[in-house]
Amino acid sequence: MKVFVKKGDIEKQAAHVLVIPLFSDIQNSDEDLGKVDNILGRAISQALEDNAYLSKEGSISMFFTNKRLRADRVLLAGLGKSAELTTEKIRKLGGSIARHLTGKNAKDVAVLGFGLGLKNIPLDRATQALVEGFLLGNYTFDTYKTKKDDDNEKNDKKDDNEKTHQSKIESLQLIPQNEFDTDRMQDGADLAVVLSENVLMVRELINKPANIVTPEYMAKFAKDLSRNTKIKCKILNLSEIKKEKMGMILAVAQGSKNEPTLVKLEYYGARGKPTYAIVGKGVCFDTGGVNLKPTGYIEDMKDDMSGAAAVFGIVKATAQLKLPVNLVGIAPCVENHISGSASRPSDIVRAASGKYVEIGNTDAEGRLILGDAIDYALKSKPDAIIDIATLTGACVVALGKEISGVMGNNQELMDKIMEAGKQTDELMWQLPLLDFHKEHVKSDVADIKNVGKGKGEAGSISGAAFLWEFVGKTPWAHLDIAGTAFSSEDKGWISKGGTGVPVRALVHFLQHLA
Ligand code: BES
Ligand code: ZN
Ligand code: ZN
């Protein structure tokens, strides 16, 4: 989608749809809105007088202009009370509008500025949220549909080569209320475009199934994204993983004929500034292994590489934005499969760190590969480590599908990450991780084991406690995105399938370190 900020003659705006954001508690007194209303014979003000719901938060209504404007339709979008407006609400509304317009022959969309009604939100941030909503809500995973769902009937009758692709928004114009708003709106829009592009890249990678996205595919993907950038990319293949003695990665990978890879991305944006290691779980498919997952739990397990995909998106966005930080992104990529060569419950393996690990359950594979990957990340001497993983079903039970779990050994780091989550509408909540939780992962027969106590007591915390064994004294935060990585529905800026969480949150975190 092409996004641009431009003020012009409102009557000549050649968009298919003109979006008019409306507040419910203040006069919507924009000059352009006044003109449009007059041209339409006061249709908008009349409608607003008769129907209070039009300006309610989240309300969307569209009507035809009878070609009295160049735009053939006007879409009224309710923002609710101006004092209660948040960037989350704007982002959600942007997503809903984009989805509302999908398949409705709305290639070019223009949005009237709403800067005058903003009370607590800077114009650039409001614009950013709106554009993010549009770009993210405009996405559907249809790469493997030869006939797109939203091709309309009129199109169906045409030959393939004369079809106009009518499905999605192709350009978005933002119309500032004042000429001098243009730059600030452009800044917000530019940032939104970079972030959203990367979120969409991550979504697409998650959504592609595991027969396509193998550990080798992940490695090639990382190589490709680093080409012609300031990002360095190094790949470890099976024999190099063996040389590193990453016994836990090897144990998970040994049941699959597709060999594991380990991706290392490096971006140095400012020598002398802190280095963050971001480690993402890259299980391309999680069958559970010998502890096989049953029907109802296995179907979406192509999403078990969402942490690794997020690492790719975060590093790429950080490099594109030229942020003054240093990043090391690590993604161990494997398949957790079942076969004659698969690991068994009770197997004992030696981790790269030297610890002996009892595999109590082959389905707790994420913490195994992450333990070795964290150990590898420590070689870069990072100032902090953040890991991102679809780690535990228990986290979905505890926090649901809207909130990621946060655990770690450093409150300041966790607080900053959670604040970034709040600012970006990618919510996170902290779960406790206390010294005694280390007892949960003690093994009778080895140093540690990959399952906790009882029948999954505090399952998310046990997962974190296991990872804690590998971080040493380095400040560390663990993000459990088992619930938030994948959505079963289209909702606001979220689309069915991979969500791209927590790319925007962590880029925001890196951007606001100071
Ligand atoms: N990939 C799963 C966790 C998961 C569950 C992600 C649901 C997304 C949605 C993970 O590898 C797993 O299976 N964890 C086990 C751990 C248990 C065996 C200790 C779990 O949560 O049941
Ligand atoms: Zn598993
Ligand atoms: Zn898993």
XYZ file of C-alpha atoms and ligand atoms in Angstrom:
538
model
C 0.000 0.000 0.000
C 1.261 3.428 -0.955
C 0.899 5.864 1.937
C 1.259 9.623 1.530
C 0.335 12.869 3.263
C -1.045 15.596 1.041
C -3.366 18.515 1.369
C -5.243 19.531 -1.760
C -8.578 20.588 -3.096
C -11.009 18.320 -1.273
C -13.558 18.377 -4.140
C -10.976 16.977 -6.502
C -9.720 14.200 -4.223
C -9.662 11.235 -6.604
C -10.112 8.510 -4.001
C -12.718 5.798 -4.186
C -13.558 6.290 -0.544
C -13.170 9.355 1.626
C -12.909 8.397 5.285
C -14.217 10.955 7.775
C -13.198 10.353 11.384
C -15.766 11.743 13.820
C -15.624 12.568 17.508
C -18.804 12.194 19.540
C -18.279 14.986 22.031
C -16.804 17.886 20.085
C -17.780 19.809 17.009
C -16.190 18.109 14.060
C -15.183 21.453 12.690
C -12.622 20.635 10.065
C -12.657 22.991 7.100
C -12.510 20.198 4.535
C -15.307 18.387 6.317
C -17.421 21.527 6.082
C -16.811 21.692 2.329
C -17.644 18.040 1.822
C -20.797 18.421 3.904
C -21.908 21.408 1.831
C -21.287 19.642 -1.457
C -23.357 16.736 -0.200
C -26.210 19.026 0.736
C -25.427 18.794 4.458
C -25.990 15.056 4.340
C -23.278 14.389 6.935
C -24.319 16.956 9.532
C -27.946 15.925 9.102
C -27.061 12.255 9.520
C -25.046 13.073 12.628
C -27.918 15.001 14.161
C -30.291 12.102 13.663
C -27.933 9.235 14.478
C -25.637 9.636 17.463
C -24.209 6.165 16.904
C -22.286 7.349 13.819
C -19.567 8.964 15.935
C -19.474 6.235 18.587
C -16.165 4.477 19.092
C -15.618 1.857 16.391
C -18.739 2.695 14.370
C -18.355 2.424 10.580
C -20.998 3.549 8.063
C -20.579 4.088 4.376
C -22.770 5.848 1.822
C -22.532 6.801 -1.832
C -21.989 10.406 -2.870
C -23.846 10.091 -6.128
C -20.628 11.326 -7.740
C -21.121 14.800 -6.269
C -17.546 14.365 -5.046
C -14.750 12.702 -6.999
C -14.811 10.111 -4.193
C -17.802 7.921 -4.903
C -18.263 6.943 -1.263
C -17.899 8.551 2.123
C -17.128 6.411 5.136
C -17.978 7.802 8.555
C -15.710 6.371 11.237
C -16.536 6.930 14.893
C -13.711 7.813 17.278
C -15.904 8.288 20.369
C -15.092 10.866 23.038
C -12.032 12.952 22.237
C -10.719 12.886 25.808
C -10.889 9.079 25.877
C -9.120 8.531 22.575
C -6.032 6.306 22.662
C -3.616 5.139 19.993
C -4.980 1.611 20.519
C -8.471 2.772 19.567
C -7.146 4.564 16.485
C -5.128 1.515 15.418
C -8.101 -0.809 15.874
C -10.357 1.535 13.926
C -7.812 1.740 11.096
C -7.776 -2.057 10.958
C -11.564 -2.309 10.979
C -11.898 0.243 8.171
C -9.332 -1.542 6.012
C -11.118 -4.847 6.531
C -14.523 -3.249 5.926
C -13.281 -2.009 2.552
C -11.737 -5.309 1.465
C -13.403 -6.581 -1.692
C -15.451 -3.395 -2.051
C -13.612 -1.816 -4.953
C -11.813 0.647 -2.728
C -8.282 0.734 -4.120
C -7.644 4.368 -3.278
C -8.625 5.651 0.118
C -8.235 9.143 1.577
C -8.642 10.034 5.237
C -9.566 13.471 6.506
C -7.271 14.729 9.235
C -8.449 14.593 12.821
C -5.581 16.454 14.482
C -7.800 19.209 15.915
C -9.595 16.749 18.151
C -6.505 15.133 19.598
C -6.038 16.012 23.228
C -3.387 13.781 24.768
C -1.936 12.156 21.675
C 0.771 13.771 19.547
C -0.247 13.982 15.889
C 2.644 11.845 14.652
C 1.734 9.019 17.035
C -1.941 9.213 16.120
C -1.056 9.095 12.438
C 1.302 6.195 13.033
C -1.431 4.233 14.808
C -3.953 4.900 12.052
C -1.581 3.836 9.283
C -0.484 0.737 11.198
C -4.124 -0.197 11.603
C -4.769 0.194 7.886
C -1.699 -1.727 6.768
C -2.111 -4.540 9.273
C -5.887 -4.852 8.930
C -5.540 -4.953 5.153
C -3.638 -8.250 5.326
C -4.995 -11.706 4.694
C -2.986 -14.845 4.071
C -4.023 -15.716 0.524
C -0.681 -16.576 -1.057
C -1.891 -20.037 -1.972
C -5.332 -19.096 -3.268
C -5.190 -18.890 -7.050
C -8.580 -17.169 -6.918
C -8.682 -14.552 -4.197
C -11.830 -14.673 -2.013
C -12.676 -11.077 -2.620
C -12.538 -11.018 -6.414
C -16.092 -9.938 -7.082
C -18.579 -11.448 -9.478
C -18.207 -8.775 -12.126
C -14.529 -9.635 -12.168
C -15.226 -13.351 -12.457
C -16.846 -12.809 -15.840
C -13.767 -11.062 -17.219
C -10.738 -12.714 -18.764
C -7.887 -13.160 -16.360
C -5.747 -10.484 -17.950
C -8.389 -7.760 -17.910
C -9.315 -8.299 -14.265
C -8.864 -5.327 -12.063
C -7.596 -6.492 -8.749
C -10.323 -5.080 -6.586
C -9.621 -6.817 -3.356
C -7.493 -4.554 -1.227
C -6.558 -0.973 -0.573
C -3.608 0.059 -2.721
C -3.115 3.663 -1.740
C -3.858 5.623 1.399
C -3.827 9.408 1.402
C -3.815 11.319 4.649
C -5.179 14.824 4.410
C -3.769 17.193 7.053
C -6.029 19.817 8.572
C -3.235 22.389 8.440
C -0.410 22.605 5.976
C 2.095 22.699 8.846
C 0.864 19.328 10.168
C 2.216 17.635 7.052
C 5.730 16.842 8.294
C 4.641 15.411 11.615
C 2.030 13.261 9.934
C 4.579 12.112 7.374
C 6.984 11.084 10.176
C 4.271 9.014 11.830
C 3.251 7.452 8.539
C 6.848 6.604 7.587
C 7.475 4.846 10.890
C 4.193 2.959 10.567
C 5.133 1.775 7.081
C 8.486 0.322 8.194
C 7.000 -1.364 11.260
C 3.990 -2.749 9.423
C 6.047 -4.063 6.507
C 8.088 -6.051 8.974
C 5.069 -7.269 10.919
C 3.536 -8.438 7.636
C 6.768 -10.187 6.689
C 6.651 -12.002 10.028
C 2.963 -12.906 9.633
C 3.524 -14.351 6.187
C 6.429 -16.466 7.437
C 4.323 -17.797 10.330
C 1.336 -18.477 8.097
C 3.221 -20.486 5.508
C 2.941 -24.144 6.503
C 5.755 -26.346 7.713
C 6.120 -28.323 4.485
C 7.377 -25.040 3.023
C 8.930 -23.307 6.043
C 11.605 -25.801 7.107
C 14.695 -24.975 9.212
C 16.587 -24.597 5.943
C 13.921 -22.202 4.614
C 14.236 -20.132 7.788
C 17.992 -19.895 7.298
C 17.634 -18.855 3.674
C 14.964 -16.332 4.648
C 17.357 -14.753 7.144
C 20.178 -14.681 4.579
C 17.884 -13.012 2.049
C 16.598 -10.357 4.435
C 20.118 -9.364 5.374
C 21.267 -8.922 1.771
C 22.185 -5.299 0.926
C 21.653 -4.162 4.501
C 23.877 -3.456 7.475
C 22.795 -6.803 8.945
C 25.344 -9.621 9.114
C 23.953 -13.120 8.840
C 25.631 -16.319 9.910
C 24.073 -19.768 9.632
C 25.126 -22.862 11.552
C 24.214 -26.126 9.838
C 23.932 -29.566 11.428
C 27.652 -30.283 11.532
C 28.388 -26.849 13.012
C 25.652 -27.314 15.609
C 27.339 -30.622 16.475
C 30.699 -28.877 16.702
C 29.168 -26.394 19.174
C 27.979 -29.411 21.199
C 24.418 -28.098 21.288
C 23.078 -31.353 22.652
C 19.594 -30.019 23.376
C 19.022 -28.674 19.865
C 20.307 -31.961 18.453
C 17.995 -33.972 20.728
C 14.922 -32.109 19.509
C 15.983 -32.240 15.863
C 16.967 -35.894 15.718
C 13.462 -37.193 14.978
C 13.152 -35.254 11.735
C 14.731 -35.772 8.346
C 14.953 -31.990 7.926
C 18.143 -30.929 9.645
C 18.280 -28.069 12.163
C 19.809 -24.662 11.484
C 20.819 -21.852 13.794
C 20.550 -18.305 12.517
C 22.627 -15.460 13.895
C 21.861 -11.917 12.760
C 24.005 -8.993 13.867
C 23.342 -5.299 13.581
C 25.697 -2.713 15.009
C 23.985 0.673 15.045
C 26.218 2.450 17.555
C 29.576 1.230 18.806
C 29.872 1.736 22.542
C 26.095 1.503 23.088
C 24.591 -1.596 24.774
C 24.131 -4.843 22.883
C 20.848 -6.709 23.141
C 20.598 -10.383 22.288
C 17.165 -11.401 21.050
C 16.593 -15.130 20.922
C 13.514 -16.609 19.231
C 12.051 -20.106 19.309
C 12.066 -21.531 15.792
C 10.188 -24.829 15.958
C 8.908 -25.073 12.395
C 6.411 -27.697 13.482
C 5.757 -29.063 16.944
C 4.187 -32.513 16.823
C 5.126 -32.959 20.487
C 7.506 -35.758 19.508
C 6.985 -39.111 21.260
C 4.737 -37.202 23.686
C 2.599 -36.661 20.611
C 0.080 -33.823 20.629
C -3.543 -34.941 20.159
C -6.056 -33.629 17.645
C -7.263 -30.225 18.726
C -3.811 -29.212 19.930
C -1.572 -29.981 16.976
C -3.269 -28.175 14.061
C -1.774 -24.701 14.544
C 1.714 -25.877 15.460
C 3.228 -24.369 12.314
C 3.141 -21.205 14.457
C 5.778 -22.563 16.838
C 8.459 -20.590 15.002
C 6.758 -17.258 15.722
C 9.511 -16.212 18.141
C 12.202 -16.755 15.510
C 10.124 -14.944 12.885
C 9.695 -12.019 15.296
C 13.477 -11.874 15.753
C 13.855 -11.518 11.973
C 11.305 -8.697 11.900
C 12.808 -6.862 14.880
C 16.366 -6.955 13.523
C 15.257 -5.889 10.051
C 13.099 -2.999 11.320
C 15.871 -1.854 13.662
C 18.333 -1.760 10.777
C 15.881 0.012 8.464
C 15.223 2.656 11.107
C 18.972 2.912 11.749
C 18.378 2.786 15.505
C 21.470 3.539 17.610
C 21.605 0.153 19.349
C 23.452 -3.101 18.814
C 21.494 -6.265 18.253
C 22.329 -9.914 18.043
C 19.383 -11.998 16.863
C 19.546 -15.741 17.395
C 17.037 -18.220 16.014
C 17.457 -21.957 16.574
C 15.311 -23.641 13.909
C 14.186 -27.269 14.173
C 11.244 -29.587 13.668
C 9.960 -31.481 16.687
C 8.968 -34.706 14.969
C 8.246 -38.281 15.807
C 10.134 -41.173 14.218
C 12.406 -44.092 14.995
C 15.207 -41.670 15.709
C 13.226 -39.279 17.926
C 14.201 -38.555 21.540
C 12.293 -40.354 24.293
C 10.996 -39.139 27.651
C 13.758 -39.964 30.197
C 16.625 -39.385 27.735
C 19.539 -37.431 29.224
C 21.533 -35.063 27.009
C 24.421 -32.694 27.524
C 23.630 -29.037 26.867
C 26.178 -26.754 25.188
C 26.673 -25.081 28.580
C 27.824 -28.424 30.016
C 24.701 -29.087 32.102
C 23.105 -32.525 31.881
C 19.432 -32.321 31.059
C 16.745 -34.940 31.520
C 14.048 -34.812 28.858
C 10.944 -35.428 30.966
C 8.607 -34.618 28.101
C 9.534 -34.359 24.417
C 6.800 -31.750 23.953
C 8.702 -29.283 26.144
C 11.136 -28.836 23.250
C 11.150 -25.046 23.079
C 13.092 -24.573 26.294
C 15.617 -27.174 25.109
C 16.525 -25.388 21.896
C 16.386 -21.987 23.593
C 18.742 -23.106 26.365
C 21.454 -23.877 23.829
C 20.662 -20.744 21.819
C 20.895 -18.533 24.926
C 24.224 -20.120 25.776
C 25.388 -19.296 22.255
C 24.078 -15.714 22.550
C 26.187 -15.215 25.702
C 29.309 -15.534 23.558
C 28.470 -12.109 22.093
C 28.637 -10.698 25.655
C 25.240 -8.970 25.443
C 24.193 -6.416 28.059
C 20.780 -8.055 28.141
C 18.978 -11.041 26.658
C 15.351 -11.110 25.569
C 13.873 -14.397 24.456
C 10.610 -14.726 22.565
C 8.819 -18.058 22.450
C 5.505 -19.816 21.973
C 6.608 -21.736 25.027
C 3.667 -22.977 27.093
C -0.006 -23.816 26.744
C -0.185 -22.812 30.403
C 0.430 -19.192 29.403
C -2.662 -19.277 27.175
C -4.650 -20.592 30.136
C -3.277 -17.926 32.480
C -3.379 -14.838 30.249
C -5.491 -15.710 27.215
C -4.899 -14.719 23.615
C -4.493 -10.963 24.065
C -1.655 -10.801 26.571
C 1.869 -12.209 26.448
C 3.576 -13.477 29.598
C 6.733 -11.814 30.896
C 9.214 -13.368 33.290
C 12.863 -12.674 33.959
C 15.629 -11.810 36.375
C 15.682 -8.043 35.962
C 12.691 -5.894 36.909
C 13.908 -2.748 35.154
C 14.288 -4.578 31.856
C 10.860 -6.201 32.198
C 9.214 -2.898 33.124
C 10.622 -1.186 30.049
C 9.462 -4.003 27.785
C 5.965 -4.037 29.294
C 5.728 -0.255 28.907
C 6.654 -0.642 25.238
C 3.925 -3.273 24.987
C 1.411 -0.814 26.403
C 2.475 1.919 23.989
C 2.133 -0.350 20.973
C -1.068 -2.226 21.823
C 0.895 -5.477 22.248
C -0.009 -6.186 25.855
C 2.228 -8.081 28.266
C 1.756 -9.082 31.883
C 4.362 -10.244 34.344
C 4.212 -13.626 36.051
C 6.396 -14.269 39.104
C 9.729 -16.019 38.783
C 11.229 -16.544 42.223
C 14.341 -18.298 43.452
C 12.412 -21.325 44.710
C 11.054 -21.913 41.214
C 14.497 -23.274 40.369
C 13.528 -26.289 42.485
C 10.766 -27.028 39.977
C 13.251 -28.000 37.286
C 15.697 -30.016 39.431
C 16.092 -33.585 38.169
C 16.582 -36.768 40.215
C 18.945 -38.191 37.616
C 20.578 -35.167 35.921
C 21.284 -31.494 36.713
C 17.922 -30.249 35.495
C 14.839 -31.498 33.684
C 12.635 -29.841 31.076
C 9.354 -30.255 32.950
C 8.184 -28.764 36.218
C 6.211 -30.132 39.138
C 3.012 -32.145 39.337
C 0.589 -32.037 36.434
C 1.804 -28.734 35.054
C 1.799 -26.621 38.226
C 2.694 -23.065 37.180
C 3.699 -24.433 33.773
C 4.780 -21.100 32.281
C 6.992 -20.357 35.270
C 8.665 -23.778 35.057
C 9.463 -23.045 31.423
C 11.063 -19.750 32.429
C 12.866 -21.367 35.375
C 14.473 -23.819 32.943
C 15.705 -20.991 30.682
C 17.001 -19.126 33.752
C 19.538 -21.944 34.168
C 21.276 -20.735 30.987
C 21.345 -16.938 31.293
C 23.888 -16.664 34.120
C 24.017 -13.146 35.594
C 23.032 -11.359 32.385
C 19.831 -9.288 32.678
C 17.167 -11.324 30.957
C 13.490 -11.171 30.034
C 11.442 -14.043 28.685
C 8.324 -13.371 26.606
C 5.868 -16.255 26.360
C 3.803 -15.551 23.247
C 2.008 -18.920 23.063
C -1.353 -17.131 23.267
C -0.636 -13.977 21.302
C 1.390 -15.224 18.332
C -1.546 -16.650 16.424
C -5.152 -15.528 16.110
C -8.200 -17.539 15.140
C -10.064 -14.414 14.039
C -9.720 -11.096 12.222
C -10.042 -8.357 14.802
C -8.973 -4.715 14.504
C -5.355 -4.651 13.367
C -4.999 -8.391 13.996
C -5.577 -10.822 11.163
C -6.379 -14.511 11.272
C -3.151 -16.512 11.648
C 0.210 -15.112 12.721
C -0.063 -11.721 14.446
C 3.546 -10.535 14.281
C 3.564 -9.909 18.052
C 5.852 -8.584 19.647
C 7.716 -6.905 16.772
C 6.256 -3.425 17.242
C 6.647 -3.569 21.017
C 10.299 -4.549 20.948
C 11.237 -2.075 18.234
C 9.534 0.606 20.349
C 11.553 -0.631 23.336
C 14.814 -0.375 21.362
C 13.826 3.036 20.069
C 13.128 4.455 23.538
C 15.984 2.967 25.546
C 17.333 6.274 26.758
N 4.589 -25.162 21.428
C 4.070 -25.608 22.655
C 3.333 -24.534 23.437
C 2.093 -23.951 22.792
C 0.843 -24.393 23.167
C 2.184 -22.929 21.888
C -0.277 -23.846 22.619
C 1.050 -22.369 21.320
C -0.187 -22.831 21.696
C 5.176 -26.135 23.562
O 6.263 -26.703 22.909
C 4.587 -27.206 24.425
O 4.086 -28.155 23.886
N 4.648 -27.034 25.733
C 4.114 -27.978 26.643
C 5.051 -28.073 27.823
C 4.736 -29.201 28.771
C 4.921 -30.533 28.107
C 5.638 -29.088 29.966
C 2.734 -27.502 27.066
O 2.508 -26.302 27.182
O 1.859 -28.348 27.235
Zn 5.977 -28.744 22.421
Zn 6.614 -25.959 20.990
